[in-house]
Every structure is written in structure tokens, then in C-alpha cells.
Coordinates of C-alpha atoms in Angstrom, one line a residue:
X27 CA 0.0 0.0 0.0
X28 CA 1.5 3.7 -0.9
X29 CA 1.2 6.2 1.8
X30 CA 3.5 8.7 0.2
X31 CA 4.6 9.4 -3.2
X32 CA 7.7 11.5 -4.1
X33 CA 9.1 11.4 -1.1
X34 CA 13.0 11.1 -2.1
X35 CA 16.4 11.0 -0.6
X36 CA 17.5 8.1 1.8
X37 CA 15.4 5.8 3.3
X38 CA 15.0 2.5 5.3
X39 CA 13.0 -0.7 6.1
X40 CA 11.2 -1.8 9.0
X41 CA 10.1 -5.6 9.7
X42 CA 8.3 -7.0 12.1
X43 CA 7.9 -10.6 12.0
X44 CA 4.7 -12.1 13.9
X45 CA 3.3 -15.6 14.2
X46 CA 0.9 -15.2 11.5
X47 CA 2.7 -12.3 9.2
X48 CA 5.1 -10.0 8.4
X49 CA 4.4 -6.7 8.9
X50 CA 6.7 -4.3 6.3
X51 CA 7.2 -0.8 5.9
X52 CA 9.5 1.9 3.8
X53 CA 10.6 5.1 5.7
X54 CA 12.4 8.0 5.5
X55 CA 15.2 8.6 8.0
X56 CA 12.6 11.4 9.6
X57 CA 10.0 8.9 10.1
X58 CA 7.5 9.2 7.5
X59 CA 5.8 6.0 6.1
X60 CA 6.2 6.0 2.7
X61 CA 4.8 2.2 2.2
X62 CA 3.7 -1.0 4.3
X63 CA 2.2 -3.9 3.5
X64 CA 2.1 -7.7 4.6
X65 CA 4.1 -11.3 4.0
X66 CA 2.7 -14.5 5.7
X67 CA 4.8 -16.2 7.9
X68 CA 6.4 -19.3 6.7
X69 CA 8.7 -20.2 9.6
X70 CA 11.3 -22.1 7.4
X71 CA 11.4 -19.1 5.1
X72 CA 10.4 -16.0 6.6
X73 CA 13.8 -14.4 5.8
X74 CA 14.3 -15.0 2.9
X75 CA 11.0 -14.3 2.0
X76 CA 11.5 -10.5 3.8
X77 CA 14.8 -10.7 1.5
X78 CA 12.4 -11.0 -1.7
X79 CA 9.8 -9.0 -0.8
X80 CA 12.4 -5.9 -0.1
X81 CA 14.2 -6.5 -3.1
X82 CA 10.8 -6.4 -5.1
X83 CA 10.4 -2.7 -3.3
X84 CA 13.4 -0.7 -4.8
X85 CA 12.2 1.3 -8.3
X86 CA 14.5 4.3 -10.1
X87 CA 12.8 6.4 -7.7
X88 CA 13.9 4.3 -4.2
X89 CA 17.6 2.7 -5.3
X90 CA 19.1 0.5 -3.5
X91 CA 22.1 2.8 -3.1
X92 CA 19.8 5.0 -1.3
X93 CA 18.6 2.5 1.2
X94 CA 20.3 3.3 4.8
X95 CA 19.2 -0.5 5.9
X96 CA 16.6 -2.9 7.2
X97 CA 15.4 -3.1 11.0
X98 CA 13.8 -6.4 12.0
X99 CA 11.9 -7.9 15.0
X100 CA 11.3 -11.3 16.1
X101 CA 8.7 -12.5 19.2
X102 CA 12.0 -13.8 21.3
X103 CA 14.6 -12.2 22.9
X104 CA 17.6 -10.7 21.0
X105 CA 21.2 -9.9 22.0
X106 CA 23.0 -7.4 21.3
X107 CA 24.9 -8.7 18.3
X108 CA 21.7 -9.6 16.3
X109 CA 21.6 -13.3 17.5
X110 CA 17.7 -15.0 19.0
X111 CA 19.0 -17.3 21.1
X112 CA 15.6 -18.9 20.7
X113 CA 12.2 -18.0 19.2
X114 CA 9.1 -20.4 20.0
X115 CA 6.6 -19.2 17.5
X116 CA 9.6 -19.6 14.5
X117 CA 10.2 -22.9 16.2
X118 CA 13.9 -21.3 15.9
X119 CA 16.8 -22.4 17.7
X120 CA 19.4 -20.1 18.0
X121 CA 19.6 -17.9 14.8
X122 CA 22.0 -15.0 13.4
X123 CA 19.1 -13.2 11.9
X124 CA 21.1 -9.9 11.6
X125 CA 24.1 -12.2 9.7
X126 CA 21.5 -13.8 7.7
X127 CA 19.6 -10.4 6.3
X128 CA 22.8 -8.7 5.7
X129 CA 24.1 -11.9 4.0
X130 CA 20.9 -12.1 1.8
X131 CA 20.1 -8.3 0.9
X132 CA 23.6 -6.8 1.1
X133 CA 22.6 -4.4 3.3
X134 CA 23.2 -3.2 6.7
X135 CA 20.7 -5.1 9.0
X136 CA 19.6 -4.6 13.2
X137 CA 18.1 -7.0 14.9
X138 CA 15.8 -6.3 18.1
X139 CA 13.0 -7.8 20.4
X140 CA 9.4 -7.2 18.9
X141 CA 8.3 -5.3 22.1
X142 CA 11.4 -3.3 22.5
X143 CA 11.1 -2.4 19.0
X144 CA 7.3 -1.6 19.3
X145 CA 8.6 0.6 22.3
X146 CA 10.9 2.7 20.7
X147 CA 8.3 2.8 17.9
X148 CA 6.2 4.5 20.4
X149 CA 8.8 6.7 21.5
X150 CA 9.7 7.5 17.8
X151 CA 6.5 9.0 16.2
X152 CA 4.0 7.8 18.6
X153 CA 2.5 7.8 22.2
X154 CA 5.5 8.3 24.0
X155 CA 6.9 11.3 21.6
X156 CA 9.2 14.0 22.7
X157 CA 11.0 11.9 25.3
X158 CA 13.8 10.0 25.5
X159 CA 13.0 7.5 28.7
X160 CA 9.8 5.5 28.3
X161 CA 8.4 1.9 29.7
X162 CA 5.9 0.5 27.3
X163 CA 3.4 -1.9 28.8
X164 CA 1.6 -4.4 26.2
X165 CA -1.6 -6.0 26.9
X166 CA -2.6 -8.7 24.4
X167 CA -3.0 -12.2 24.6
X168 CA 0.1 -12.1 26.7
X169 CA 2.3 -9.2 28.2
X170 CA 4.6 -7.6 26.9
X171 CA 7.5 -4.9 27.6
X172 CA 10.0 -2.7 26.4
X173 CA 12.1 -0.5 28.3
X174 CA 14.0 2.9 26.8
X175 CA 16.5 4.6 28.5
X176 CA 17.9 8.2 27.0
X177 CA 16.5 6.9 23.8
X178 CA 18.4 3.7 24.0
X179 CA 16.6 -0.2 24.4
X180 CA 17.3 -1.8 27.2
X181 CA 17.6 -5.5 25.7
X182 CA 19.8 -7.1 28.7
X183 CA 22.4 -9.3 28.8
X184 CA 20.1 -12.4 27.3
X185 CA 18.2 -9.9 25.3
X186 CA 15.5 -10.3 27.8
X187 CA 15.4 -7.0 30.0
X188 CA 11.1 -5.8 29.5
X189 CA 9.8 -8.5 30.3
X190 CA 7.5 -7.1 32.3
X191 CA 4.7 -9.7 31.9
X192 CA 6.5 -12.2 34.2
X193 CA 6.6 -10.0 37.4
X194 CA 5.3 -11.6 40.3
X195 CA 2.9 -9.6 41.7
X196 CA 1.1 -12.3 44.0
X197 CA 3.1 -15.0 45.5
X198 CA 0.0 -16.6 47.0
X199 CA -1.0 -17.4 43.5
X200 CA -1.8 -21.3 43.2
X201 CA -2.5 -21.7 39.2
X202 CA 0.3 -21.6 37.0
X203 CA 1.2 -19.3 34.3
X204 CA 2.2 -20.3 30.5
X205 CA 5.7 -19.6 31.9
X206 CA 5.5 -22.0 34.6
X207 CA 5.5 -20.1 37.0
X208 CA 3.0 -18.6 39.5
X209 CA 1.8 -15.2 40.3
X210 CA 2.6 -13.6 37.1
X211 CA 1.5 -10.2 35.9
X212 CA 0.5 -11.9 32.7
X213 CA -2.4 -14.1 34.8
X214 CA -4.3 -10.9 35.6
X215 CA -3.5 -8.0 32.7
X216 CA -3.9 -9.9 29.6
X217 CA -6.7 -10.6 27.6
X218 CA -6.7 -14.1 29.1
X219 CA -6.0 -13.0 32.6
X220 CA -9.1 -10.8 32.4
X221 CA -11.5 -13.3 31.2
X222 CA -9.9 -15.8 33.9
X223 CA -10.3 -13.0 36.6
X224 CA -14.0 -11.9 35.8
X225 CA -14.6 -16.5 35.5
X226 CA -13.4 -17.0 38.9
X227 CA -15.4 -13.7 40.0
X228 CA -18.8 -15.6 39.0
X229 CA -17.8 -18.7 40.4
X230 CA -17.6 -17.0 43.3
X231 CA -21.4 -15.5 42.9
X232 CA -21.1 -12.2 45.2
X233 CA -22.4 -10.4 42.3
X234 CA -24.8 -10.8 39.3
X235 CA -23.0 -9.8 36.1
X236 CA -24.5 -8.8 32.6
X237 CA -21.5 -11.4 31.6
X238 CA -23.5 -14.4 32.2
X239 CA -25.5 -13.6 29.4
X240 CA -22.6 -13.8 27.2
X241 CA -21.7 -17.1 25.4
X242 CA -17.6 -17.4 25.1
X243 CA -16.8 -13.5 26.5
X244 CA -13.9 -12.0 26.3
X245 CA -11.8 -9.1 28.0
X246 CA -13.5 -6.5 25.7
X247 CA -16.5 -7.9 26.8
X248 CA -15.6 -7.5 30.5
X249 CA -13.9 -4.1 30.3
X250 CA -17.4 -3.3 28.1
X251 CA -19.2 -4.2 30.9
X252 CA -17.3 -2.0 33.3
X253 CA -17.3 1.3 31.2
X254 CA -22.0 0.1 32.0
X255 CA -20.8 -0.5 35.7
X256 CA -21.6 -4.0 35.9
X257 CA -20.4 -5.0 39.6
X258 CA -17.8 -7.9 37.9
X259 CA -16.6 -5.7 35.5
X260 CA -15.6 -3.0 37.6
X261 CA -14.2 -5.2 40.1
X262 CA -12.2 -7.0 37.8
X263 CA -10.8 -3.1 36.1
X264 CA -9.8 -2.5 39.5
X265 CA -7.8 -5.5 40.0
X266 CA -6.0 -4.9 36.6
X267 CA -5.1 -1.6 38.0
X268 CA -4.0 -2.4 41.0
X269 CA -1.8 -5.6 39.2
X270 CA -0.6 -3.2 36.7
X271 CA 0.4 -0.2 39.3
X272 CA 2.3 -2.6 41.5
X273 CA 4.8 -4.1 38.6
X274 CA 5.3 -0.2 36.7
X275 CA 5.8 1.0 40.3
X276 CA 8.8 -1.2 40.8
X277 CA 10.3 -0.8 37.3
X278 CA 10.1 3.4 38.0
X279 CA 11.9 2.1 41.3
X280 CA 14.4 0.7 39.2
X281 CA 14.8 3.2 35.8
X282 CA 12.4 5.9 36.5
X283 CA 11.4 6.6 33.0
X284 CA 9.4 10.2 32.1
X285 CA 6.6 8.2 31.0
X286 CA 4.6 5.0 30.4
X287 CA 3.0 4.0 27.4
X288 CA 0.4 1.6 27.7
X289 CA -0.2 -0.3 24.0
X290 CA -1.7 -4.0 22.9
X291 CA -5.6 -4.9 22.4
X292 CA -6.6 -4.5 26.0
X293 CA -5.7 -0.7 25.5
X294 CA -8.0 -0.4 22.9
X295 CA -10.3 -0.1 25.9
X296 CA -9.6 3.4 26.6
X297 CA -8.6 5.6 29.1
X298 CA -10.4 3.6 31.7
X299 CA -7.3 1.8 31.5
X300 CA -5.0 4.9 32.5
X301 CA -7.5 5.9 35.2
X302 CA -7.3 2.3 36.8
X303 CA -3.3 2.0 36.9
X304 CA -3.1 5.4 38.4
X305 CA -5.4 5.2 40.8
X306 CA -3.5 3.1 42.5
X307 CA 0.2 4.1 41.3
X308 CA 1.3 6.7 43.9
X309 CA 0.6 4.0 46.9
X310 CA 3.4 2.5 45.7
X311 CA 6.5 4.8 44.8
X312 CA 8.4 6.7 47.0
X313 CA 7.8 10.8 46.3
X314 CA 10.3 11.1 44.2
X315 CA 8.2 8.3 41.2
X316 CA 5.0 10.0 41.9
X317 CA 2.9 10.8 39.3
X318 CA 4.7 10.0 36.7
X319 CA 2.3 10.3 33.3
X320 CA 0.6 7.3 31.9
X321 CA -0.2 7.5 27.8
X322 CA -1.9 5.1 25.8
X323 CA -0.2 4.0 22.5
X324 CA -0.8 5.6 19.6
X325 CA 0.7 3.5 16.3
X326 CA -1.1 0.2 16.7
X327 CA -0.2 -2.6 14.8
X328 CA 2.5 -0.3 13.5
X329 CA 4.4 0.6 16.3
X330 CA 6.9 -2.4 15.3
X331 CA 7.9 -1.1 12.1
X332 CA 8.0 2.4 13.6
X333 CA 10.3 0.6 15.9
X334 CA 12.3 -1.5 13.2
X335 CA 12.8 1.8 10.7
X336 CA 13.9 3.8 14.2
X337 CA 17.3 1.6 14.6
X338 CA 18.1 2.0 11.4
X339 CA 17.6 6.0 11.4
X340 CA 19.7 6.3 14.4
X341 CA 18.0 5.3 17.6
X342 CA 20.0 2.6 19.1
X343 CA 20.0 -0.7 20.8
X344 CA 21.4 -0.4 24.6

């Protein structure tokens, strides 16, 4: 799909490789989509295919020669030297991906985590614009983080640092998350962890719930249900609050970023959102963390490319 048309001069790719498909976009170094469109996944292929589809891409009016070089994401951690040491949903092992790309386009490739790179999306041309130190929260089927520190990622030393989904934030927990572990974040904010909360609310029976009259509901349907005040729906908004204050509160103890951006499907819900984490936030920061600002994202399903094209036009991997 064109966006933009005559925009010239140099210019980059951004790639974000999901489950399903591969997200692709052209940009110019300022950060103005010029093109995006889609690739399905083929696991065995994917980067080759992204190879193809970006060599299909360069016209006399984009050259290759112009191209600055091609940022790409994976769902898995990434270190710093391009490598996934492993990446479930490719059913990868460890991989060179940066070696690879460069090896197959001839052009200079970075490599980072898809949520960092969604972050520094965000940070780039979206919610968490005009500043340089940023947490972004991701609420989807799972959750997801990404850390930026004086407009640097945070990846770790495993390429793991952000993920902020496996905080504990109840050690009385009994079930067990996907990780295998018990208490995490990821059991009570996600889109799972919300249906699961507002299921073991009616099992309880302290409150009649418009809910019940829904076959299969999920955590639209519950957050819908609080924005009409429905008794389980609120209680379960406050719980996702409170959940989601307690783990940003201890990563501001730890990096005190200017701001949070909070991103993925459950955002979609709105600034009841916002209004839940920081009604609880300040209870658990010392003076110096309170109040920071809470944004929600702004680029969507975009914010990875956003990302992707930001390495390459001079943000950089920490």
C-alpha cells in the first residue's frame, strides 16, 4: 500500500515478523511511512521471503544505493549482536538473523525484540513522543514490555530485559502461568488474565454480572461491561489496576522513566485503562516516582515497524 509518493532521498525498512505475518514498511530517516504492506509467515522461510519482498520494493525512484538498511523484530529475545537465542513461534533455535539479512540483501541489518522495538516505535513518532525514557506496557493475549532509557533499548544481557509480563505480583497465587510459574503479571492484565479474573469472580457468585449472558466472553466484553458499571466488570478493572500499578511501580523504582505507554488490544479499551493503573500508582512509589504520566499508545499494529525503521535512522539498541 503507498502512503506517500515523491518522497526522495535516503530511506529504510522496518520488519516485524509475527506468528501469523510480516508486517513491512518503507521510511524515511525522519520517520514518515512512505509504504507498508504484509508477507505471511512461513517459519522455514520468513527471511528469505522478507529478502524478496524488499528487493521487489526498490524502483528508479527508491535505489538500493539509497537505502540506509533494514530493522527487524522477532517475538524472542535478541542480544545485542543480532543473535535469537531462541524464538518459540519460528520454532527457531538459535539464529544469526542480523548475519542472515545482511548476507541475503547486502545491506546493513539490526536486529531487536518485537516489544522493544514496538517501544521505541512508540517513542519514535508515537505515544511516548518528545521523550527520551519510556516503559511500554503491552496488553494482548500475553504481556509484553520494552524498556527505553535516554532513547536507547534496554535489551539485557540475554536480550530479555522488559519483560515485564513475568513480574510476580502475587506470591499466593496457586494456578500456574504459561511460563511456569506462579503469580505472574501476565495471569491478571492480559486478555486471558481478564476473562480468567471476571470466571473466577462468577464462580464466586457475590455479584450478578450482565456477563453471564454472554456465550464465550472476552476481555473487551468485561472491560465493556465495566465502562456500563456491571459489579464484575468493575471489580475486575480495579484488579488490573491495581496488578498493573504494583509491577510499573517497581520498574520506576528501578529506571524511573518520564513516561509510560500503555499499548496492545486490551488498551483499545480506553482511558479507563489509565485511570485504573493510576489510581493506585502513587501507593506504591516513593515521592520522588509520583505521578509520573501514563499514555496510551498511539501506532497500533504499527508501532513495530515504527520501531524497526527507528534503529536504522539512528535510535540505538542499549
Amino acid at each position: 500500500m503507498l502512503l506517500k509518493e515523491k518522497i526522495m532521498g535516503k530511506f529504510c525498512f522496518g520488519v516485524d515478523i509475527g506468528g501469523t505475518s510480516v508486517k513491512l514498511g518503507m521510511f524515511t530517516l525522519k520517520g514518515e511511512l512512505i509504504s507498508k504492506w504484509e508477507i505471511p509467515t512461513l517459519p522455514e522461510s520468513v527471511l528469505s521471503d522478507v529478502a524478496r519482498s524488499i528487493e521487489d520494493r526498490f524502483t528508479d525512484e527508491y535505489q538500493k544505493k539509497d537505502c540506509e538498511g533494514i530493522g527487524i523484530d522477532v517475538p524472542g529475545p535478541v542480544t545485542g549482536d543480532g543473535v535469537v537465542s531462541q524464538c518459540v513461534n519460528m520454532h527457531w533455535g538459535r539464529t544469526d538473523v542480523k548475519s542472515e539479512i545482511e548476507k541475503l540483501t547486502g545491506l546493513k541489518a539490526l536486529v531487536a525484540n518485537d516489544a522493544n522495538a514496538a517501544a521505541l516505535g512508540e517513542m519514535w513518532q508515537g505515544g511516548g513522543k518528545g521523550h527520551e525514557s519510556l516503559i511500554m506496557v503491552t496488553l494482548g493475549t500475553g504481556v509484553g514490555g520494552g524498556v527505553i532509557i535516554d532513547g536507547k533499548i534496554i535489551a539485557g544481557s540475554n536480550g530479555a530485559a522488559g519483560e515485564i509480563g513475568h513480574i510476580c505480583v502475587n506470591p499466593n497465587e496457586e494456578a500456574s502461568c504459561n511460563c511456569g510459574k506462579k503469580g505472574c503479571l501476565e495471569q491478571y492484565a492480559s486478555a486471558t488474565g481478564i476473562v480468567r479474573l471476571a470466571k473466577l469472580e462468577m464462580v464466586e457468585g457475590k455479584n450478578s454480572t450482565i456477563l453471564a449472558d454472554i456465550d464465550g466472553f472476552s476481555a473487551k466484553d468485561v472491560l465493556d461491561a465495566a465502562k456500563k458499571k456491571d459489579a464484575i466488570g468493575l471489580d475486575v478493572l480495579d484488579k488490573l489496576g491495581w496488578y498493573l500499578a504494583f509491577a510499573c511501580a517497581g520498574m520506576a523504582q528501578t529506571v524511573d522513566p518520564e513516561v509510560f505507554v500503555v499499548g496492545g488490544g486490551v488498551s483499545k479499551a480506553g482511558e479507563i485503562i489509565i485511570k485504573a493503573i493510576t489510581k493506585y500508582y502513587n501507593e506504591f512509589v516513593m515521592d520522588a516516582l509520583k505521578n509520573k504520566e501514563f499514555r496510551l499508545a498511539t501506532l497500533g499494529n504499527d508501532a513495530g515497524i515504527y520501531g524497526c525503521a527507528a534503529m536504522i535512522a539512528g535510535k540505538k539498541i542499549g
